Every structure is written in structure tokens, then in C-alpha cells.
Amino acid sequence: MTAKTTSTILILGAGKSTTYLIDYLADSCAKKDRKLILADLDIELAKSKLKGKPSTEARSLDIDSEKDRLALIEVAELVISMLPASMHPIVAKDCLMLGKHFFSASYESAELQMLKPEIEAKGLLFLNECGLDPGIDHMSAMKIIHEAQSKEEEILSFKSYCGGLLSPTSEDNPWKYKFTWNPRNVVLAGKGTSQYIEKGDMKFVPYHQVFKRTETIHFDGLGDFDGYPNRDSLSYRKVYGLERIQTMLRGTLRRAGYCKAWDVFVQLGLTDDSFQLELPIESTLKQFLNSFLPYNEILTVEEKLAEAIPDMDFPTFEKIQWLGFFGNRKLPKTTGSPAQLLQAILEEDWKLYPEDKDMIVMQHLFEIQTKEGFRKINSSLVCFGEDATYTAMAKTVGLPLAIAVDLFLDQKIKATGLLTPVIPQIYEPILAKLEEFGIRFIEKTEF
Amino acid sequence: MTAKTTSTILILGAGKSTTYLIDYLADSCAKKDRKLILADLDIELAKSKLKGKPSTEARSLDIDSEKDRLALIEVAELVISMLPASMHPIVAKDCLMLGKHFFSASYESAELQMLKPEIEAKGLLFLNECGLDPGIDHMSAMKIIHEAQSKEEEILSFKSYCGGLLSPTSEDNPWKYKFTWNPRNVVLAGKGTSQYIEKGDMKFVPYHQVFKRTETIHFDGLGDFDGYPNRDSLSYRKVYGLERIQTMLRGTLRRAGYCKAWDVFVQLGLTDDSFQLELPIESTLKQFLNSFLPYNEILTVEEKLAEAIPDMDFPTFEKIQWLGFFGNRKLPKTTGSPAQLLQAILEEDWKLYPEDKDMIVMQHLFEIQTKEGFRKINSSLVCFGEDATYTAMAKTVGLPLAIAVDLFLDQKIKATGLLTPVIPQIYEPILAKLEEFGIRFIEKTEF
């Protein structure tokens, strides 16, 4: 690659979280004599996202057509996959075959790890986990970790929480939640067994306990949030070079009270995705709820619910009532798994309106043993969206990726191989650039 | 088949529940000039089960060797599979190809159902679900159902419970339970979503609720048992010809109090089979338990457990304590899924001693609308084992199968096709013969 060649960037997928990514790269391509191709099954969507900017081109692509996919990748120097995560290995293999660089905001999968030797041999960069979570979480944490390690301090404890929520101005329902992200992932959140380590003890949390195993996380000016442990935190000890750490937990944030109410659905089985229901058409939410409660000749659904969930409090009851579970509201969908039926209900009630503003919150909590004594670091990020299109989610997912691509094409990132942004060469310039966009951590230190 | 031909019966597998099956058929073969071949990987086991009886032959067979398997099946007229259920479709296909009849005590799988037209075309009998549960449950229930239907009575409710437990004389631990059946199946019992219908309402019970959704079932002279709903009861409406029934539930029995204590393991995640643990060698049961409890600087494991399970009572605590979870007992196994580690503990503590006697309990509860009014039928079976070899489990699983085979070869059962014992031609003579062995239902009717 020489500075004289026109670089072509190919973005696959023009979905929700691509707004800032596209804007940033379209502008940068115009300035730097590069070309940006945005491909989506829906070419009109791609065109609307590009807004007719110079140096850009919208293309229609059925990602399942290998021929069309390869033809498009062939003309690019670098591919950014914004497709569903299951598509990444397929696109990555295409890129490897055609000698193209590959970028994504998704987890580095086992399938990608198998390609590592060949990626290295070809001198390509395959950079994954370069969005928000995973992405900004890694970068901001590694900065603190590397600083401490350079001073030979010992990190005793590291907890990291992140949430995609609503700006307080848009918190207009009792859940203080709307979908700013894939609804299915929200409904299935926490499935599997969460694993972490605390004071040297391994901890394993089954799905039906995870929304009870919460910690209160406070943000100045915003108040309290519920943090629950998210999937396998243990594997991050190696990623972060913290093999001997005594406490390590990665978690997800919801507004205070959300987890207790959501846990009602988990406890009863309404988030079950393992079997198919076929309820009579015209069934109500109340009937749906009742099918997860024991039969009782005398008690009402509300009374049976209170009996099944002994620690139910009024804020919890109110959240479930607000969704219409105790009235005559009809189910929007009567066949599918319980989780799919619940998702259909929530998609009506947790819909983001055009004027709604979302919010990203992230907090790292470190406990560090220094030569002088014990130090606590609380590093927090808060980012607000502008509306339902220019969301904080799209900003924090898309900008790190856009910046990484730009830095790489400018040869300011020179690393190659299969990487995540845990090395200073990558995270330092990205974090610096993000600050220009107001994506900035506030650090509080306590001795 | 003519009476003059010597029929050869082939039994595949000489495991735990084959004792009575083999004895019955060996004796019958001697009388009726038939031959019995018993094949097992362990020929010594097969020999010891046959006790050198005339007309019998032990054979060594690696079931994975297609060549050896086919050679053995070729010489038989009829094959009884006592292999693990996953092997049945393979053996059934062999039998179909070679034109042999096939009998088992396992569920009629979807794979077998696909063979149905060919089984019928070849005029073979493939009889499954002809053991205890499934088996005796079907036969005894269908007898009552057919009787009611012949009188044009309407069956409003049918609940059926079964358990493989201990004779009261061997109930010498607080769980009143030992393994008389596959330990892994006991540890994973209730996984999935149980489904039933009650008073016209479909009910869905997730795994983590199933040991709370119990009903007390009483047996005269034995006392109380916990009955919990077992898997998909809804599909049995069609099997039993009760498509419009308002209440239908199939469940499993444990001694009263067992379910509440077992539920502690379920709630905490100790029965999780979805991930692998690697605990330090020399870990104690208490440390294993602690890894499923939240961290707390002050509270003991016992105190944290009481906090996690608010409705814990003394009998529950005692059961868990008896297993050694609060002492210094070492884990017999430290790597594997939580369920595998728990199984290893229980295999030491719930071991059946040679002199232990097991017990089978089964109860059908019917509510029937007759022309004269409302009738309740309670039909109960209790069967005691003689020792750890001649178990009630082996008797109730093996005898129905042995009797069915014998009746078929005697041409007293003439049906062919893919069947379960829900038709009078099959269940009537089997139930009659079982009574001679003391396997007899006591029926109480209440008007």
C-alpha cells in the first residue's frame, strides 16, 4: 500500500449502529481521496445513510450470494463487517482468501482464532472487538492497567460494568428502559452460566440467579443502577494480562429496580426460548402470564403471582402492570417461544421514539496495591444520544471502529495479525480521538 | 413362522434392569424349545446373568461393530434392545433390514416413527415403551380409559405419577433415596420445560420451578410423596385418545421433602451441565457449594446459603448437611460440569448396598363424568425389590417386555407395525400375567 493508491473501504451492513461509522468515514474519505462503499440488502437504506456524499457509493448485496460478496470484497482494500456476528467468520474467510484487512466490533470468535496463523503470514490486520463493549471497555481498562503495571503496582480487583440505556429525559416508563439495541439479545440477556472471581473464589451464577446477583453502581448526577454479572469474566484475566487477579467481574447495567422486575419473567419462564407455544388467537397477556403460574381454584392471577414471587414489591408490580399483564391487552403474537412472545410485547412498549435520546454508561472499578498503599480508581463514561438515529449506541460502537480504520489507512496503526484493541499502539490514538467527540472517562481516585 | 421352527430371541445388553427379563425368557425358552442369546460387551456378565441355563447362550458383542452386530441379529427372529436409548434407532434399522422383530422398554423416538411405513410393509412388530414408565403406566391407564370410554363416560382429569424409590426398610438416609436407576438421569431430572394442562389452562414450568411445583401424593401404608410434573404431558393426550381432556399431568415421585432439598441444588446451579469446572484438587464440598453463593466478607457458607434460600427449613438443611457440604469432606471429582461433580458425590452416598430393597410406586388419579355423576378413581401400584440385584425396577421394567415377547412368539399377540402397548390386544394379556407376579394395581373409587 502506498499513499498514492486510492484506498477503498467496504462496509457490509447499514443497520442501526452504523450512523456515526458511516458519517466519519464518508467525511474522511472525501478529504483523503479514498472511496467508501456501503453494501446492504436494502440499497435505499444504504443510500439514505450515505446522504449522497462524495467519494461514496451504495451497493445492493445479498450476503448469502458468495459470488456477489466476493466480487464486492475484491475491489476493497479493507472490509468492515457490521453484519450479525454469525456472518463474521464467513466474511473474514473471504477477506483472508482475497488478501483484505478485516474490522469488526464483535467478539473475536474461536473460528477467527483458527485463521490467526494465516492472517499473520499474509501480513493482514484483522481487528475485532473495536466498538463499545467489546471495544471502549478494553481500551479504557488497558490504559489504567498498563499504567499501574508500569509502576509495578498490583491490581487486586477489577470490576467493569456497561449499559445501553435511556437518557434521563427519555425515561418515561417505569422500567426506564427502551430498546436501543437488538431486542432479542435484551430478552435473552444473561442466559448461560455467568462466571467471575471474587477475593480468590470462583463464582458461578446460573441464569435464574443472575438478576438477583446484582450490585448497585452509582454515577454522579445520574443516580443508581443495577449491575449484574455478564457471561464469562474469567477468560478476561488472560486477555488483560491479569492472570493472578483476586477479583474480576464484567457486568451489565440496568436502571435500579429493572433487574428485580425482569427476574419475575425469568423466574416464571417467560424468557424461555427452548420450546414453542401455540396459544389461542386473542389470548391476553394475563393468560400468557397465567400459563406460567400454578392452577388455583380461588386465587386471581395477581394473587398467584404474589405467591410465586414472595419478595415482590410495589415498584416491581407496577412495571409488570404497566406492560398490561393484569388487564385485557391482547398478545401481539401467539405462536413462538415464550421469549419471542415476550419480545413482541416489549417491542410495542419499549419502542424508541424518533425524539428519544439514549445513553451509554460504563464504569471501571479498580482496587490497586501501590508501594504507598491502597488505591481505588473509579473511571466512568457517560454518553448521551442526540435522537433515535444519532444514538449514543451508534456513536460509541461506530466511532472507535471508524477511527481505527482511518488510523490504519493513515499508517498510524502499523500492527498486523489477529488483534483486539488491548495494545497501546491501537488504544492510545483511538482514545485520544474519541475525546474530541466527547467520549471521555471521568476518573476518581481514592487513597 | 410356524410352531415347528426354533425361535431365537436375542437380548442386546445385560445391564442392571435385565435380571427378570432374562430369567423369564430363559425359563420360557427351555420349556418352549426356543433359544435365548444374551449379548454384551462383557461376556462374563452375560454368562453370570444366564446362570448356565439350558437353551441359552452368552455372546460377546461390541455394539459399535456393525459387522458383528448384523451377524448376531441375522440368526435371531426377534431382538430386545436393553442398550442405552441412543442405540435403539441403529439396532431398529438393522432389524428392519434383516426382517427381525424389535422390542424395547424405551420411548418411541422420532427416528423410529420414520421407519413406520416400512415396518408395516414388512409385517414386522416393533413394540416400544413396554417396560415400567413408559410401559405399565400406559397399559394400566389405557385399561381404565377404555373401560370408561366404552360406557361413554367423559374423562375430565388424569394425573399419573411414578417413582423408583427405596423400600421403607432401606430408607436409611435423610433423603430416603438411593440410586436404583441411571445416576446421571437422576441428577439431570426435570431439565427442560415441563408442560401440562390443568382445568383447560396450559401450564409451562421451567426447570428452576419444577421442584417447587409439587403435589402431595399419598399411598396407603407408605405415607406421603412429592410428585413433580415430568416433561411434556400434553403429547399424551393424543397417545391416550384424550384430545379434549381438561387436566392431564404425568409426574415423578420422590419421598416427601426430597424435592425441597433437591431444589436447593437446582436454585444454586449445582445441577448445571452446560459448562466445565476445574476446581483445585483437594477442594471440599463446602468450597464447591461456596462457588455458587455470593461473596460476603462476614457470613459463613451456611449463613449465605440460608440467605440465598429464604424458605430453607431444618429437614432441608439436614439433607444437605448429611451429604457433607458443611464439613471438610473432599470432592471425589474436581473437574467436569457441576452436575458431574454432584453426581460423583451422590454416587458415594446414594449407593445401593447388596441387601438394600428398592420400591416402585405408581399412581393414576382419574376424575370421570359418568351418567350417574362424578367419579374419582385412584389406582395404585406398589412393588418391592428383593435385594440390589432382584430389584423392583428390574422386575417392573423387564417382566412386561419378557411377557410381551413370549405372548408374541406364542402368537397370542398378533398385531404388527410400530406399536406401544396402548391397545387391548397387547395390554390385557400382559397385565393379567403381571398380576401372577404380584404386579397388581389397587383401585379405589369415590363417588
GROMACS .gro file of C-alpha atoms in nm, chain B residues 179-434:
model
  256
  626PHE     CA    1  -2.967  -4.475   4.301
  627THR     CA    2  -3.175  -4.762   4.165
  628TRP     CA    3  -3.150  -4.621   3.815
  629ASN     CA    4  -2.905  -4.427   3.596
  630PRO     CA    5  -2.746  -4.168   3.834
  631ARG     CA    6  -2.692  -3.915   3.557
  632ASN     CA    7  -3.064  -3.919   3.471
  633VAL     CA    8  -3.147  -3.860   3.839
  634VAL     CA    9  -2.910  -3.562   3.864
  635LEU     CA   10  -3.045  -3.409   3.541
  636ALA     CA   11  -3.412  -3.496   3.615
  637GLY     CA   12  -3.658  -3.221   3.531
  638LYS     CA   13  -3.433  -3.036   3.281
  639GLY     CA   14  -3.620  -2.860   3.003
  640THR     CA   15  -3.968  -2.715   3.034
  641SER     CA   16  -4.240  -2.932   3.181
  642GLN     CA   17  -4.579  -2.890   3.017
  643TYR     CA   18  -4.923  -2.997   3.128
  644ILE     CA   19  -5.286  -2.886   3.119
  645GLU     CA   20  -5.500  -2.811   3.425
  646LYS     CA   21  -5.869  -2.721   3.413
  647GLY     CA   22  -5.824  -2.628   3.047
  648ASP     CA   23  -5.523  -2.400   3.107
  649MET     CA   24  -5.188  -2.494   2.956
  650LYS     CA   25  -4.912  -2.482   3.216
  651PHE     CA   26  -4.541  -2.440   3.144
  652VAL     CA   27  -4.285  -2.496   3.417
  653PRO     CA   28  -3.919  -2.403   3.368
  654TYR     CA   29  -3.656  -2.630   3.521
  655HIS     CA   30  -3.583  -2.394   3.810
  656GLN     CA   31  -3.951  -2.406   3.918
  657VAL     CA   32  -4.028  -2.772   3.868
  658PHE     CA   33  -3.920  -2.894   4.213
  659LYS     CA   34  -4.140  -2.626   4.370
  660ARG     CA   35  -4.445  -2.721   4.159
  661THR     CA   36  -4.513  -3.036   4.361
  662GLU     CA   37  -4.829  -3.212   4.467
  663THR     CA   38  -4.852  -3.442   4.769
  664ILE     CA   39  -4.937  -3.797   4.666
  665HIS     CA   40  -5.042  -4.045   4.933
  666PHE     CA   41  -5.006  -4.423   4.931
  667ASP     CA   42  -5.189  -4.624   5.195
  668GLY     CA   43  -4.940  -4.783   5.430
  669LEU     CA   44  -4.647  -4.587   5.287
  670GLY     CA   45  -4.734  -4.224   5.357
  671ASP     CA   46  -4.666  -3.912   5.154
  672PHE     CA   47  -4.461  -3.848   4.842
  673ASP     CA   48  -4.374  -3.538   4.640
  674GLY     CA   49  -4.497  -3.553   4.280
  675TYR     CA   50  -4.347  -3.308   4.030
  676PRO     CA   51  -4.454  -3.262   3.665
  677ASN     CA   52  -4.234  -3.453   3.425
  678ARG     CA   53  -4.159  -3.324   3.074
  679ASP     CA   54  -4.429  -3.295   2.809
  680SER     CA   55  -4.760  -3.430   2.941
  681LEU     CA   56  -4.951  -3.258   2.660
  682SER     CA   57  -4.840  -3.501   2.390
  683TYR     CA   58  -5.001  -3.789   2.582
  684ARG     CA   59  -5.347  -3.651   2.515
  685LYS     CA   60  -5.318  -3.790   2.162
  686VAL     CA   61  -5.144  -4.116   2.265
  687TYR     CA   62  -5.427  -4.192   2.509
  688GLY     CA   63  -5.707  -4.068   2.284
  689LEU     CA   64  -5.793  -3.790   2.531
  690GLU     CA   65  -5.762  -3.493   2.297
  691ARG     CA   66  -6.024  -3.286   2.477
  692ILE     CA   67  -5.925  -3.362   2.837
  693GLN     CA   68  -5.919  -3.061   3.070
  694THR     CA   69  -5.647  -3.181   3.310
  695MET     CA   70  -5.358  -3.406   3.222
  696LEU     CA   71  -5.029  -3.436   3.404
  697ARG     CA   72  -4.757  -3.701   3.419
  698GLY     CA   73  -4.518  -3.671   3.707
  699THR     CA   74  -4.234  -3.826   3.901
  700LEU     CA   75  -4.244  -3.928   4.267
  701ARG     CA   76  -3.986  -3.872   4.539
  702ARG     CA   77  -4.023  -3.913   4.912
  703ALA     CA   78  -4.187  -3.611   5.084
  704GLY     CA   79  -3.920  -3.344   5.144
  705TYR     CA   80  -3.680  -3.465   4.874
  706CYS     CA   81  -3.792  -3.206   4.617
  707LYS     CA   82  -3.749  -2.910   4.851
  708ALA     CA   83  -3.392  -3.015   4.931
  709TRP     CA   84  -3.304  -3.105   4.573
  710ASP     CA   85  -3.435  -2.767   4.466
  711VAL     CA   86  -3.154  -2.605   4.668
  712PHE     CA   87  -2.905  -2.762   4.427
  713VAL     CA   88  -3.115  -2.657   4.128
  714GLN     CA   89  -3.152  -2.299   4.254
  715LEU     CA   90  -2.780  -2.258   4.321
  716GLY     CA   91  -2.673  -2.417   3.992
  717LEU     CA   92  -2.508  -2.738   4.119
  718THR     CA   93  -2.704  -2.941   3.861
  719ASP     CA   94  -2.576  -2.724   3.574
  720ASP     CA   95  -2.440  -2.947   3.298
  721SER     CA   96  -2.358  -2.673   3.048
  722PHE     CA   97  -2.001  -2.580   3.141
  723GLN     CA   98  -1.686  -2.736   3.281
  724LEU     CA   99  -1.540  -2.659   3.623
  725GLU     CA  100  -1.181  -2.709   3.715
  726LEU     CA  101  -1.158  -2.684   4.093
  727PRO     CA  102  -0.830  -2.725   4.281
  728ILE     CA  103  -0.759  -3.086   4.380
  729GLU     CA  104  -0.840  -3.136   4.749
  730SER     CA  105  -1.136  -2.895   4.721
  731THR     CA  106  -1.409  -2.967   4.972
  732LEU     CA  107  -1.782  -2.998   4.912
  733LYS     CA  108  -1.814  -2.676   5.108
  734GLN     CA  109  -1.587  -2.493   4.863
  735PHE     CA  110  -1.787  -2.637   4.572
  736LEU     CA  111  -2.108  -2.508   4.734
  737ASN     CA  112  -1.948  -2.171   4.810
  738SER     CA  113  -1.865  -2.116   4.444
  739PHE     CA  114  -2.240  -2.090   4.381
  740LEU     CA  115  -2.300  -1.843   4.663
  741PRO     CA  116  -2.228  -1.471   4.658
  742TYR     CA  117  -1.913  -1.340   4.822
  743ASN     CA  118  -1.959  -1.199   5.170
  744GLU     CA  119  -1.683  -1.079   5.397
  745ILE     CA  120  -1.857  -1.178   5.720
  746LEU     CA  121  -2.111  -1.454   5.665
  747THR     CA  122  -2.028  -1.826   5.670
  748VAL     CA  123  -2.124  -2.059   5.388
  749GLU     CA  124  -2.418  -2.186   5.597
  750GLU     CA  125  -2.537  -1.829   5.660
  751LYS     CA  126  -2.502  -1.732   5.294
  752LEU     CA  127  -2.696  -2.043   5.196
  753ALA     CA  128  -2.977  -1.954   5.437
  754GLU     CA  129  -2.984  -1.605   5.286
  755ALA     CA  130  -2.989  -1.738   4.927
  756ILE     CA  131  -3.268  -1.989   5.005
  757PRO     CA  132  -3.501  -1.795   5.235
  758ASP     CA  133  -3.752  -2.078   5.285
  759MET     CA  134  -3.490  -2.333   5.392
  760ASP     CA  135  -3.619  -2.545   5.679
  761PHE     CA  136  -3.439  -2.787   5.909
  762PRO     CA  137  -3.521  -3.108   5.715
  763THR     CA  138  -3.375  -2.944   5.404
  764PHE     CA  139  -3.063  -2.827   5.586
  765GLU     CA  140  -3.020  -3.174   5.738
  766LYS     CA  141  -3.026  -3.345   5.397
  767ILE     CA  142  -2.754  -3.118   5.260
  768GLN     CA  143  -2.551  -3.148   5.578
  769TRP     CA  144  -2.577  -3.528   5.566
  770LEU     CA  145  -2.401  -3.525   5.227
  771GLY     CA  146  -2.108  -3.345   5.390
  772PHE     CA  147  -2.149  -2.999   5.239
  773PHE     CA  148  -2.074  -2.819   5.565
  774GLY     CA  149  -1.775  -3.021   5.680
  775ASN     CA  150  -1.429  -3.093   5.541
  776ARG     CA  151  -1.529  -3.375   5.307
  777LYS     CA  152  -1.322  -3.370   4.988
  778LEU     CA  153  -1.483  -3.376   4.644
  779PRO     CA  154  -1.446  -3.721   4.485
  780LYS     CA  155  -1.404  -3.544   4.148
  781THR     CA  156  -1.288  -3.186   4.083
  782THR     CA  157  -1.315  -3.148   3.705
  783GLY     CA  158  -1.631  -3.174   3.499
  784SER     CA  159  -1.965  -2.999   3.492
  785PRO     CA  160  -2.126  -2.908   3.825
  786ALA     CA  161  -2.378  -3.186   3.760
  787GLN     CA  162  -2.096  -3.438   3.713
  788LEU     CA  163  -1.927  -3.328   4.036
  789LEU     CA  164  -2.256  -3.354   4.225
  790GLN     CA  165  -2.321  -3.697   4.073
  791ALA     CA  166  -1.980  -3.818   4.192
  792ILE     CA  167  -2.067  -3.709   4.547
  793LEU     CA  168  -2.408  -3.877   4.537
  794GLU     CA  169  -2.272  -4.197   4.386
  795GLU     CA  170  -2.078  -4.243   4.710
  796ASP     CA  171  -2.369  -4.154   4.939
  797TRP     CA  172  -2.666  -4.289   4.749
  798LYS     CA  173  -2.509  -4.625   4.667
  799LEU     CA  174  -2.744  -4.922   4.686
  800TYR     CA  175  -2.599  -5.190   4.915
  801PRO     CA  176  -2.644  -5.559   4.819
  802GLU     CA  177  -2.907  -5.607   5.089
  803ASP     CA  178  -3.098  -5.287   5.006
  804LYS     CA  179  -3.451  -5.326   4.874
  805ASP     CA  180  -3.592  -5.080   4.623
  806MET     CA  181  -3.956  -4.993   4.560
  807ILE     CA  182  -4.163  -4.887   4.262
  808VAL     CA  183  -4.468  -4.671   4.327
  809MET     CA  184  -4.718  -4.565   4.062
  810GLN     CA  185  -5.050  -4.388   4.100
  811HIS     CA  186  -5.315  -4.288   3.848
  812LEU     CA  187  -5.571  -4.027   3.956
  813PHE     CA  188  -5.877  -4.005   3.735
  814GLU     CA  189  -6.179  -3.777   3.750
  815ILE     CA  190  -6.461  -3.907   3.535
  816GLN     CA  191  -6.802  -3.768   3.446
  817THR     CA  192  -7.047  -4.057   3.435
  818LYS     CA  193  -7.418  -4.058   3.357
  819GLU     CA  194  -7.483  -4.103   3.730
  820GLY     CA  195  -7.248  -3.825   3.838
  821PHE     CA  196  -6.888  -3.766   3.921
  822ARG     CA  197  -6.641  -4.046   3.995
  823LYS     CA  198  -6.282  -4.042   4.120
  824ILE     CA  199  -6.053  -4.337   4.064
  825ASN     CA  200  -5.725  -4.379   4.248
  826SER     CA  201  -5.528  -4.672   4.108
  827SER     CA  202  -5.200  -4.754   4.281
  828LEU     CA  203  -4.918  -4.996   4.227
  829VAL     CA  204  -4.653  -5.071   4.487
  830CYS     CA  205  -4.379  -5.320   4.411
  831PHE     CA  206  -4.085  -5.408   4.638
  832GLY     CA  207  -3.747  -5.540   4.529
  833GLU     CA  208  -3.584  -5.843   4.690
  834ASP     CA  209  -3.229  -5.712   4.700
  835ALA     CA  210  -2.994  -5.493   4.494
  836THR     CA  211  -2.996  -5.744   4.203
  837TYR     CA  212  -3.356  -5.858   4.202
  838THR     CA  213  -3.487  -5.504   4.216
  839ALA     CA  214  -3.842  -5.385   4.176
  840MET     CA  215  -3.707  -5.169   3.894
  841ALA     CA  216  -3.570  -5.473   3.705
  842LYS     CA  217  -3.893  -5.660   3.772
  843THR     CA  218  -4.130  -5.387   3.651
  844VAL     CA  219  -3.915  -5.294   3.351
  845GLY     CA  220  -3.821  -5.648   3.248
  846LEU     CA  221  -4.134  -5.853   3.306
  847PRO     CA  222  -4.372  -5.660   3.076
  848LEU     CA  223  -4.115  -5.685   2.799
  849ALA     CA  224  -4.048  -6.056   2.861
  850ILE     CA  225  -4.421  -6.132   2.873
  851ALA     CA  226  -4.483  -5.934   2.554
  852VAL     CA  227  -4.211  -6.124   2.369
  853ASP     CA  228  -4.339  -6.457   2.494
  854LEU     CA  229  -4.700  -6.375   2.400
  855PHE     CA  230  -4.589  -6.264   2.057
  856LEU     CA  231  -4.390  -6.581   1.989
  857ASP     CA  232  -4.686  -6.784   2.117
  858GLN     CA  233  -4.895  -6.592   1.862
  859LYS     CA  234  -5.120  -6.461   2.136
  860ILE     CA  235  -5.026  -6.110   2.028
  861LYS     CA  236  -5.077  -6.092   1.654
  862ALA     CA  237  -5.053  -5.719   1.589
  863THR     CA  238  -4.772  -5.590   1.372
  864GLY     CA  239  -4.637  -5.243   1.291
  865LEU     CA  240  -4.476  -4.978   1.510
  866LEU     CA  241  -4.670  -5.002   1.836
  867THR     CA  242  -4.679  -4.914   2.203
  868PRO     CA  243  -4.886  -5.121   2.447
  869VAL     CA  244  -5.194  -4.897   2.440
  870ILE     CA  245  -5.416  -5.147   2.257
  871PRO     CA  246  -5.622  -5.410   2.446
  872GLN     CA  247  -5.480  -5.700   2.244
  873ILE     CA  248  -5.140  -5.618   2.394
  874TYR     CA  249  -5.207  -5.474   2.740
  875GLU     CA  250  -5.478  -5.714   2.853
  876PRO     CA  251  -5.275  -6.039   2.850
  877ILE     CA  252  -4.964  -5.858   2.980
  878LEU     CA  253  -5.147  -5.703   3.277
  879ALA     CA  254  -5.309  -6.040   3.353
  880LYS     CA  255  -4.972  -6.215   3.354
  881LEU     CA  256  -4.810  -5.938   3.564
   0.00000   0.00000   0.00000
